Amino acid sequence: MYRVFGKPDKWKMYFRQLLLEMETLGLSSLGIVIIISIFMGAIMVIQIKLDMDSPLLPIYTVGLATRDVLLLEFSSTIMCLILAGKVGSNIASEIGTMRITEQIDALEIMGVNSANFLILPKVSAFIIMMPMLVIISMAMGMIGGYSVALFSGIVTVTEFEIGLQFAFVPYHVFYSIFKSLVFAFIISSVASFYGYNVKGGALDVGKASTNAVVNSSILILLSNIVITNFMLA
Amino acid sequence: MIELIDVHKSFDGTEILKGISAKFESGKTSLIIGQSGSGKTVLMKSLIGLHRVDQGQIIYDGRNMPDMSFKQLRALRREMGMLFQGSALFDFMTVLENVMYPLEMFSNMTAIEIEKRARFCLGRVDLVERSYSLHPSEISGGMQKRVAIARAIALNPKYLFCDEPNSGLDPVSSLVIDRLIKEITEEFNMTTIINTHDMNSVMEIGDNIVFIKKGYMKWQGSNKQLFNSGSEDLDEFVFASNLFKAVKDAHEKHGASI
Ligand SMILES: Nc1ncnc2c1ncn2[C@@H]1O[C@H](COP(=O)(O)OP(=O)(O)OP(=O)(O)O)[C@@H](O)[C@H]1O
Ligand SMILES: [Mg+2]
C-alpha cells in the first residue's frame, strides 16, 4: 500500500499514464453509461406510471420519483456496480496478465516501483473521471424519461418537467458524486490488488478478475449503506 | 564481476540452494546449466534480488547485495538488464516505445536523444525500421527476444541476465540470439549470466559454465573443458543425448577439437 501511494518515480511518465487511463477507464465507459442510463430513465417513467396510476397522487409524482431514483441511487450506486463489472475486470485482468507474463518483474528489474507505476494512475484516473460519468448518467436518465413523455404520452411533458423540478435538493447531487468517488476508489484499488497478486497462469487471471468484481460489488453495497447513513439520515 | 559465496535459499523449510559459490567475470558469457528443477531460476532470481537469500554473499563489484536497503537495491537494479523467458515486453507499447521506456524513466536525455538511443539499440539487434511501430503481439517470438535484448541494453547495463533466452525458438534463431548476446557482452564488457539447458548454447557461447544439481554447485569451467571435466554428474547431464554422446566418443577416439 505504501508503495502504491508513494511519489511516482518520474512525474512526466505518471501524467502520461494518467491521461491514457483516463481515456481507457473513463471515456471508453461513456458509451455503456449513456445507453444504460437512457433506457433506465425511460423504463422508470413507464414503470412508475403503471404502479402509481391513481388520481389521488399529484401529477408530479412520476417526474419526482424518476429524478430521485436517478440522483440518489441509480447514477451512483447502480452505475458503479455495472462499472465494477466493466472497469474492475479490465483492470484486474490487465495487471494480472502483466504479472504472469513477467512484465511486472521486468519493471522491478529496471528499478521501477511497479505497484506505483501501474496502480496509481489507474486509481487516480478513475476517480477523476467518475463525477463526469455520474453527471452524464443523471442527465441521460432524465433525457430517457423525457423522451418517453415526449413520444408515448404516458405522462405529459409538462407533468414530467414539473416533477423533475419539484422539491429539488442540490445536496443530493453532491451526495451522489461523493459516493461515486468512494466507489471509484473501491473498484480500481480492489481490482488492482487482485490483479497485482495473481500467481500462476491464465486461469488465475480469470479467477482474479471474477474475485475483483464480486468483492468490489459487495464493498460498494456495504459502503453505500454506511455513507447514506452518515450523509442523509 | 559478480561473485557468489555460499548462497543458501529455502522455501517453507525446503532448501533449494544449498551453498552455491561461483564467479562471473565481465566481458564473458556465463551459463548456469542444470536439470529442470535444479534451482536455476531460483538462483537467478536470488542474484537479481527478487528473492532474498537466507545466507551467503552476492557481491557486485565489491558491493554485497544482501546487505543493501531497498533503495540501494533499486539503484543497483538500474545497472542491470534482464531478458525474461517470455520476453516480458510491455504489450500496450510499440516496439520502439518498449525500448524507449527505461530511458524515459531513468535517463536525463532529451526526447530526441532517447529516440536516437532506442533506434541504435534496435539496430544493434538487427531489427528493421518497419517493425518499430508494431506491438509485441504482432511480431514473431524471435523478434520479441531481440526487442527484449534491445530494451535490456538500452541503459548500458553492467550486468545482463537471461532466463532461458532460447526457449520456444528454433535451432537457427536460437543460435542467432546466442551469438548476439555474446557479441554484445564482449562489445560492452558486460557481466552476462544465462540460464539454459540448451546444449547448443553451451557449446556455442559457454565461456564460463556453472553446473548445478539439486541445489549444489557441482562444476565450474569453460566449454573447452567440458569433455574432460572428470565430473560424473556433469557427464550424465551433458551427454544424456545420443548426439552428444557420439560427439564425445568421436572426440575421445580422434582427439578432434570442437
Ligand atoms: N517461489 C517458490 N516457492 C517455493 N518453491 C519454489 C519457488 N520457486 C521455485 N521453487 C522450487 O524450487 C525448485 C527449483 O526450481 P527452479 O524453478 O529454480 O528450477 P529450474 O532449474 O529453473 O528448472 P527449469 O529448468 O525447469 O526452469 C523446484 O522444486 C521448485 O518447486
Ligand atoms: Mg527455470
XYZ file of C-alpha atoms and ligand atoms in Angstrom:
523
model
C 0.000 0.000 0.000
C 2.718 2.379 0.993
C 4.492 1.595 -2.264
C 1.394 2.280 -4.346
C 0.660 5.708 -2.994
C 4.214 6.997 -2.795
C 5.657 9.645 -5.050
C 5.962 8.485 -8.696
C 9.484 7.811 -9.999
C 9.002 10.317 -12.747
C 6.080 12.759 -12.883
C 6.138 13.087 -16.632
C 5.598 9.353 -17.057
C 2.905 9.391 -14.375
C 0.910 12.062 -16.178
C 1.241 10.257 -19.461
C -0.146 7.093 -17.908
C -2.835 9.124 -16.171
C -4.121 10.560 -19.456
C -4.025 7.133 -21.057
C -6.006 5.602 -18.203
C -8.498 8.464 -18.139
C -9.240 7.512 -21.689
C -9.342 3.718 -21.283
C -11.179 3.664 -17.968
C -13.275 6.822 -18.212
C -14.045 7.841 -21.771
C -14.479 4.301 -23.005
C -17.104 3.711 -20.305
C -19.100 6.653 -21.569
C -20.974 4.578 -24.156
C -22.271 1.985 -21.744
C -23.183 4.661 -19.188
C -25.167 6.654 -21.743
C -27.032 3.674 -23.147
C -27.942 2.156 -19.800
C -28.950 5.491 -18.308
C -31.242 6.460 -21.180
C -33.026 3.130 -21.103
C -33.277 3.017 -17.321
C -34.664 6.558 -17.253
C -37.214 5.593 -19.860
C -38.250 2.372 -18.203
C -38.526 4.060 -14.822
C -41.050 6.540 -16.132
C -43.142 3.751 -17.616
C -42.986 1.531 -14.544
C -43.660 4.261 -12.053
C -46.621 5.471 -14.046
C -48.038 1.936 -14.185
C -47.618 1.341 -10.472
C -48.824 4.689 -9.281
C -51.677 5.443 -11.543
C -54.047 6.911 -9.030
C -55.943 10.175 -9.232
C -55.023 10.773 -5.594
C -51.360 11.175 -6.395
C -50.159 14.576 -7.547
C -49.230 14.919 -11.203
C -45.585 15.472 -10.477
C -45.152 12.012 -8.893
C -43.585 10.346 -11.897
C -41.029 13.048 -12.625
C -40.140 13.406 -8.984
C -39.695 9.691 -8.372
C -37.636 9.244 -11.515
C -35.397 12.128 -10.587
C -34.862 10.961 -7.027
C -34.073 7.394 -8.012
C -31.538 8.655 -10.555
C -29.952 11.197 -8.275
C -29.866 9.147 -5.115
C -29.063 5.636 -6.194
C -29.076 4.785 -9.859
C -26.431 7.133 -11.270
C -24.030 6.434 -8.437
C -24.549 3.027 -6.873
C -26.111 1.014 -9.682
C -23.896 2.635 -12.288
C -20.821 1.794 -10.190
C -21.937 -1.799 -9.812
C -22.095 -2.011 -13.590
C -18.736 -0.289 -13.917
C -17.278 -2.669 -11.323
C -18.007 -5.363 -13.888
C -16.536 -3.487 -16.812
C -13.673 -1.477 -15.357
C -12.884 -3.818 -12.463
C -12.439 -6.864 -14.648
C -10.481 -4.796 -17.162
C -8.013 -3.576 -14.529
C -7.638 -6.941 -12.791
C -7.041 -8.874 -15.981
C -4.658 -6.290 -17.404
C -2.461 -6.150 -14.309
C -2.829 -9.907 -13.754
C -1.626 -10.642 -17.269
C 1.343 -8.357 -16.729
C 2.127 -10.321 -13.580
C 2.052 -13.784 -15.144
C 3.956 -12.742 -18.273
C 6.745 -11.329 -16.048
C 6.133 -7.757 -17.233
C 5.896 -6.693 -13.597
C 9.197 -8.439 -12.844
C 10.666 -6.631 -15.839
C 9.590 -3.302 -14.341
C 11.057 -4.251 -10.968
C 14.369 -5.220 -12.559
C 14.600 -1.862 -14.252
C 14.276 -0.367 -10.793
C 10.739 0.912 -11.379
C 8.307 0.890 -8.473
C 5.875 -1.310 -10.397
C 2.945 -1.070 -7.995
C 3.135 2.692 -8.095
C 3.634 2.917 -11.854
C 0.756 0.580 -12.699
C -1.804 1.186 -9.982
C -1.638 4.855 -9.003
C -2.543 6.223 -12.480
C -5.473 3.824 -12.734
C -6.908 4.691 -9.334
C -6.477 8.420 -9.788
C -7.724 8.415 -13.379
C -10.881 6.555 -12.458
C -11.581 8.845 -9.507
C -11.082 11.908 -11.716
C -13.414 10.609 -14.417
C -16.130 9.348 -12.099
C -18.021 12.619 -11.384
C -18.314 13.191 -15.108
C -19.756 9.728 -15.618
C -22.248 10.236 -12.785
C -23.437 13.615 -14.037
C -23.789 12.300 -17.559
C -25.700 9.322 -16.262
C -28.115 11.614 -14.391
C -28.645 13.781 -17.442
C -29.105 10.825 -19.755
C -31.578 9.174 -17.375
C -33.682 12.292 -17.412
C -33.455 12.550 -21.172
C -34.610 8.928 -21.370
C -37.594 9.715 -19.198
C -38.277 12.890 -21.111
C -38.332 11.018 -24.412
C -40.953 8.659 -23.060
C -43.056 11.612 -22.065
C -42.470 13.222 -25.420
C -43.097 10.240 -27.684
C -45.512 7.983 -25.854
C -47.502 10.462 -23.872
C -47.868 8.165 -20.849
C -47.225 11.312 -18.886
C -47.244 14.751 -20.415
C -44.025 16.627 -20.886
C -45.214 19.410 -18.616
C -46.132 16.993 -15.838
C -42.734 15.369 -16.144
C -40.904 18.670 -16.080
C -42.790 19.857 -13.042
C -41.918 16.586 -11.327
C -38.249 16.910 -12.184
C -38.063 20.342 -10.636
C -40.316 19.744 -7.639
C -38.587 19.955 -4.247
C -35.160 19.620 -5.794
C -32.336 19.277 -3.272
C -28.937 20.144 -4.803
C -27.279 18.390 -1.871
C -28.429 15.075 -3.369
C -26.206 15.634 -6.382
C -23.271 16.289 -4.096
C -24.126 13.191 -2.068
C -24.262 11.081 -5.193
C -20.959 12.356 -6.523
C -19.283 11.902 -3.178
C -20.469 8.290 -3.029
C -19.285 7.633 -6.554
C -15.789 8.866 -5.689
C -15.615 6.337 -2.882
C -16.900 3.618 -5.206
C -14.393 4.557 -7.891
C -11.624 4.149 -5.351
C -13.030 0.776 -4.265
C -13.375 -0.572 -7.802
C -9.950 0.466 -9.011
C -7.978 -0.424 -5.899
C -9.675 -3.769 -5.254
C -9.219 -4.780 -8.901
C -5.589 -3.655 -8.879
C -4.963 -5.599 -5.689
C -6.326 -8.836 -7.131
C -4.542 -8.326 -10.431
C -1.198 -7.451 -8.878
C -1.214 -10.502 -6.626
C -2.046 -13.120 -9.247
C 0.091 -16.240 -9.054
C 0.069 -18.930 -11.687
C -1.369 -18.846 -15.178
C -4.134 -17.539 -17.396
C -6.762 -19.376 -15.368
C -5.730 -17.498 -12.261
C -6.069 -14.195 -14.089
C -9.672 -15.110 -14.834
C -10.268 -16.002 -11.187
C -8.652 -12.783 -10.005
C -10.878 -10.740 -12.256
C -14.015 -12.534 -11.024
C -12.932 -12.045 -7.416
C -12.262 -8.397 -8.084
C -15.760 -7.822 -9.477
C -17.565 -9.782 -6.770
C -15.668 -8.294 -3.868
C -15.741 -4.733 -5.077
C -19.503 -5.048 -5.664
C -20.013 -6.235 -2.099
C -17.826 -3.437 -0.765
C -19.791 -0.901 -2.799
C -23.079 -2.098 -1.358
C -21.750 -2.057 2.198
C -20.154 1.352 1.946
C -23.311 2.667 0.304
C -25.216 1.882 3.482
C -22.590 3.471 5.678
C -22.294 6.641 3.601
C -26.035 7.044 3.235
C -26.403 6.677 6.960
C -23.958 9.483 7.587
C -24.963 11.846 4.826
C -28.719 11.534 4.567
C -30.074 10.060 7.784
C 32.201 -9.112 -11.858
C 29.673 -10.910 -9.706
C 30.763 -13.307 -7.015
C 28.573 -15.716 -5.095
C 29.784 -17.036 -1.769
C 27.939 -19.884 -0.084
C 24.436 -18.808 -1.073
C 21.532 -20.599 0.607
C 17.846 -20.196 -0.071
C 14.873 -22.175 1.253
C 11.161 -22.023 0.667
C 8.919 -23.151 3.532
C 11.671 -25.255 5.085
C 12.762 -26.906 1.827
C 16.277 -25.880 0.941
C 16.533 -25.171 -2.799
C 20.014 -23.615 -2.957
C 22.410 -25.439 -0.668
C 25.529 -23.339 -0.651
C 26.350 -22.057 -4.128
C 29.705 -20.365 -4.736
C 30.671 -19.140 -8.193
C 32.345 -16.304 -10.064
C 31.054 -14.470 -13.112
C 33.531 -12.232 -14.886
C 32.835 -9.206 -17.027
C 33.105 -9.461 -20.791
C 32.244 -13.141 -20.632
C 29.047 -15.072 -21.130
C 28.471 -17.258 -18.113
C 25.985 -20.072 -18.318
C 24.111 -21.679 -15.474
C 23.128 -25.177 -16.517
C 21.349 -27.981 -14.770
C 18.323 -30.203 -14.935
C 14.798 -28.904 -14.690
C 14.061 -28.254 -11.030
C 17.712 -27.967 -10.033
C 17.216 -24.380 -8.910
C 18.473 -22.310 -11.865
C 15.585 -19.884 -11.867
C 15.681 -19.564 -8.097
C 19.406 -18.821 -8.311
C 18.867 -16.155 -10.936
C 16.015 -14.533 -9.034
C 18.228 -14.517 -5.947
C 21.004 -12.901 -7.954
C 18.807 -10.029 -9.055
C 17.219 -9.664 -5.647
C 13.692 -10.814 -6.467
C 14.287 -13.459 -3.774
C 16.182 -12.514 -0.633
C 18.759 -15.171 0.218
C 18.855 -16.767 3.672
C 22.615 -16.892 3.945
C 25.671 -16.058 1.858
C 27.029 -13.140 -0.121
C 26.289 -11.866 -3.613
C 28.993 -9.386 -4.454
C 28.527 -6.950 -7.334
C 31.957 -5.428 -7.919
C 32.620 -5.132 -4.231
C 29.055 -4.364 -3.144
C 27.288 -7.080 -1.203
C 23.664 -7.197 -2.299
C 22.062 -8.946 0.709
C 23.263 -6.054 2.898
C 21.582 -3.427 0.773
C 18.494 -1.449 1.675
C 15.533 -1.497 -0.692
C 16.596 1.878 -2.025
C 20.172 0.781 -2.694
C 18.856 -2.351 -4.357
C 16.730 -0.282 -6.699
C 19.735 1.847 -7.560
C 21.770 -1.285 -8.292
C 18.991 -2.623 -10.488
C 19.410 0.318 -12.796
C 22.774 -1.217 -13.667
C 21.071 -4.473 -14.597
C 19.316 -5.600 -17.712
C 17.267 -8.715 -17.905
C 15.930 -10.850 -20.698
C 12.945 -12.812 -19.477
C 11.919 -16.256 -20.599
C 8.755 -14.965 -22.263
C 10.387 -11.667 -23.332
C 8.054 -9.735 -20.991
C 7.630 -6.830 -23.393
C 5.028 -4.276 -22.345
C 2.187 -5.142 -24.642
C 0.456 -1.771 -24.512
C 3.542 -0.129 -26.032
C 5.041 -0.386 -29.501
C 8.450 -1.923 -30.138
C 10.132 1.469 -30.144
C 8.280 2.637 -27.020
C 9.342 -0.514 -25.204
C 12.984 0.301 -25.771
C 12.470 3.981 -25.006
C 10.719 3.231 -21.726
C 13.738 2.603 -19.453
C 15.443 5.643 -20.953
C 12.424 7.836 -20.273
C 12.227 6.541 -16.732
C 15.849 6.759 -15.729
C 17.945 8.879 -18.039
C 18.215 12.626 -18.257
C 18.323 12.591 -22.046
C 16.102 14.748 -24.202
C 13.277 13.165 -26.174
C 15.354 13.266 -29.346
C 18.367 11.632 -27.720
C 16.132 8.959 -26.233
C 14.662 8.060 -29.577
C 18.109 8.029 -31.147
C 19.466 5.718 -28.474
C 16.424 3.406 -28.786
C 16.869 3.243 -32.543
C 20.546 2.498 -32.087
C 19.772 -0.411 -29.749
C 17.131 -1.808 -32.086
C 19.540 -1.509 -34.979
C 22.185 -3.292 -32.913
C 19.927 -6.344 -32.616
C 19.225 -6.205 -36.378
C 15.607 -5.188 -36.239
C 14.276 -3.449 -39.305
C 12.721 0.008 -39.179
C 9.396 -1.353 -40.392
C 8.747 -3.236 -37.146
C 9.366 -0.289 -34.791
C 5.763 0.850 -34.760
C 4.284 -2.629 -34.283
C 3.059 -4.017 -30.972
C 4.742 -7.058 -29.396
C 1.778 -9.284 -30.269
C 2.298 -8.516 -33.942
C 5.893 -9.744 -34.205
C 7.422 -13.229 -34.048
C 8.937 -14.821 -30.963
C 12.477 -14.362 -32.241
C 11.849 -10.692 -32.928
C 10.329 -10.271 -29.466
C 13.511 -11.688 -27.969
C 15.556 -9.138 -29.918
C 13.385 -6.275 -28.779
C 13.771 -7.554 -25.231
C 17.551 -7.573 -25.667
C 17.460 -4.058 -27.074
C 15.392 -2.913 -24.093
C 17.718 -4.679 -21.665
C 20.808 -2.936 -23.065
C 19.204 0.483 -23.531
C 20.616 1.895 -20.306
C 24.071 0.412 -20.895
C 23.833 -2.121 -18.079
C 26.899 -3.574 -16.430
C 25.102 -6.825 -15.751
C 22.867 -8.738 -18.122
C 20.690 -11.658 -17.035
C 18.937 -14.019 -19.415
C 16.489 -16.677 -18.272
C 16.351 -19.353 -20.954
C 16.793 -16.995 -23.905
C 16.205 -19.843 -26.361
C 13.012 -21.334 -25.079
C 10.420 -21.518 -27.819
C 12.883 -20.751 -30.617
C 14.035 -22.982 -33.471
C 17.733 -24.004 -33.525
C 18.718 -21.397 -36.100
C 17.031 -18.485 -34.345
C 18.467 -19.748 -31.055
C 21.930 -19.560 -32.496
C 21.357 -16.032 -33.743
C 20.166 -14.893 -30.312
C 23.047 -16.679 -28.542
C 25.653 -15.062 -30.775
C 24.008 -11.693 -30.401
C 24.157 -11.945 -26.620
C 27.823 -12.974 -26.758
C 28.765 -10.166 -29.154
C 27.003 -7.556 -27.085
C 28.606 -8.878 -23.917
C 32.063 -8.504 -25.389
C 31.331 -5.205 -27.075
C 30.048 -3.503 -23.925
C 32.131 -5.542 -21.468
C 29.078 -6.674 -19.526
C 28.844 -9.432 -16.958
C 26.335 -11.731 -18.580
C 24.645 -14.653 -16.871
C 22.435 -17.013 -18.818
C 20.155 -19.764 -17.550
C 19.862 -22.547 -20.035
C 19.514 -26.235 -20.633
C 20.212 -25.912 -24.320
C 23.421 -27.845 -25.056
C 23.871 -25.992 -28.332
C 24.229 -22.732 -26.432
C 26.611 -24.374 -24.023
C 28.950 -25.358 -26.825
C 28.495 -22.112 -28.715
C 28.864 -19.402 -26.096
C 29.848 -21.125 -22.846
C 32.910 -19.076 -21.817
C 32.156 -19.950 -18.247
C 29.788 -22.704 -17.212
C 28.326 -23.272 -13.777
C 26.670 -26.637 -13.392
C 24.205 -27.052 -10.569
C 22.441 -30.173 -9.440
C 19.818 -30.400 -6.711
C 20.892 -27.074 -5.279
C 24.626 -27.782 -5.163
C 27.260 -26.199 -7.378
C 28.886 -29.259 -8.945
C 31.294 -27.911 -11.509
C 32.569 -24.661 -12.981
C 34.682 -24.353 -16.125
C 34.599 -23.432 -19.805
C 33.046 -25.301 -22.717
C 36.527 -26.391 -23.802
C 36.931 -28.267 -20.536
C 33.525 -29.883 -20.741
C 34.771 -33.086 -22.352
C 37.219 -33.922 -19.632
C 35.583 -32.401 -16.626
C 36.067 -35.528 -14.553
C 32.666 -34.958 -13.036
C 30.266 -37.894 -13.330
C 27.236 -35.740 -12.567
C 28.162 -33.348 -15.331
C 28.796 -36.101 -17.870
C 25.447 -37.598 -17.010
C 23.776 -34.273 -17.780
C 25.783 -33.153 -20.797
C 25.984 -36.459 -22.583
C 22.438 -37.500 -21.955
C 21.534 -37.227 -25.628
C 22.802 -39.659 -28.253
C 24.126 -36.807 -30.343
C 26.411 -35.506 -27.638
C 27.461 -38.994 -26.619
C 28.519 -39.596 -30.231
C 30.417 -36.310 -30.255
C 32.201 -37.273 -27.058
C 33.090 -40.712 -28.412
C 34.462 -39.180 -31.611
C 36.338 -36.656 -29.522
C 37.963 -39.375 -27.459
C 38.785 -41.516 -30.486
C 40.293 -38.870 -32.675
C 41.105 -36.157 -30.204
C 39.202 -33.832 -32.518
C 38.526 -30.377 -31.280
C 35.076 -28.929 -31.449
N 8.578 -19.321 -5.057
C 8.812 -20.618 -4.755
N 8.277 -21.152 -3.628
C 8.521 -22.433 -3.295
N 9.256 -23.286 -4.036
C 9.816 -22.818 -5.166
C 9.626 -21.462 -5.581
N 10.288 -21.274 -6.734
C 10.863 -22.458 -7.028
N 10.595 -23.388 -6.094
C 11.093 -24.769 -6.094
O 12.477 -24.745 -6.330
C 12.878 -25.837 -7.122
C 13.781 -25.349 -8.238
O 13.013 -24.581 -9.140
P 13.615 -23.760 -10.342
O 12.478 -23.050 -10.982
O 14.747 -22.950 -9.869
O 14.139 -24.883 -11.306
P 14.881 -24.673 -12.685
O 16.236 -25.247 -12.509
O 14.791 -23.271 -13.106
O 14.034 -25.590 -13.631
P 13.629 -25.341 -15.175
O 14.816 -25.709 -15.963
O 12.501 -26.277 -15.389
O 13.224 -23.917 -15.312
C 11.620 -26.519 -7.614
O 11.478 -27.732 -6.909
C 10.511 -25.561 -7.247
O 9.376 -26.277 -6.839
Mg 13.728 -22.159 -14.711
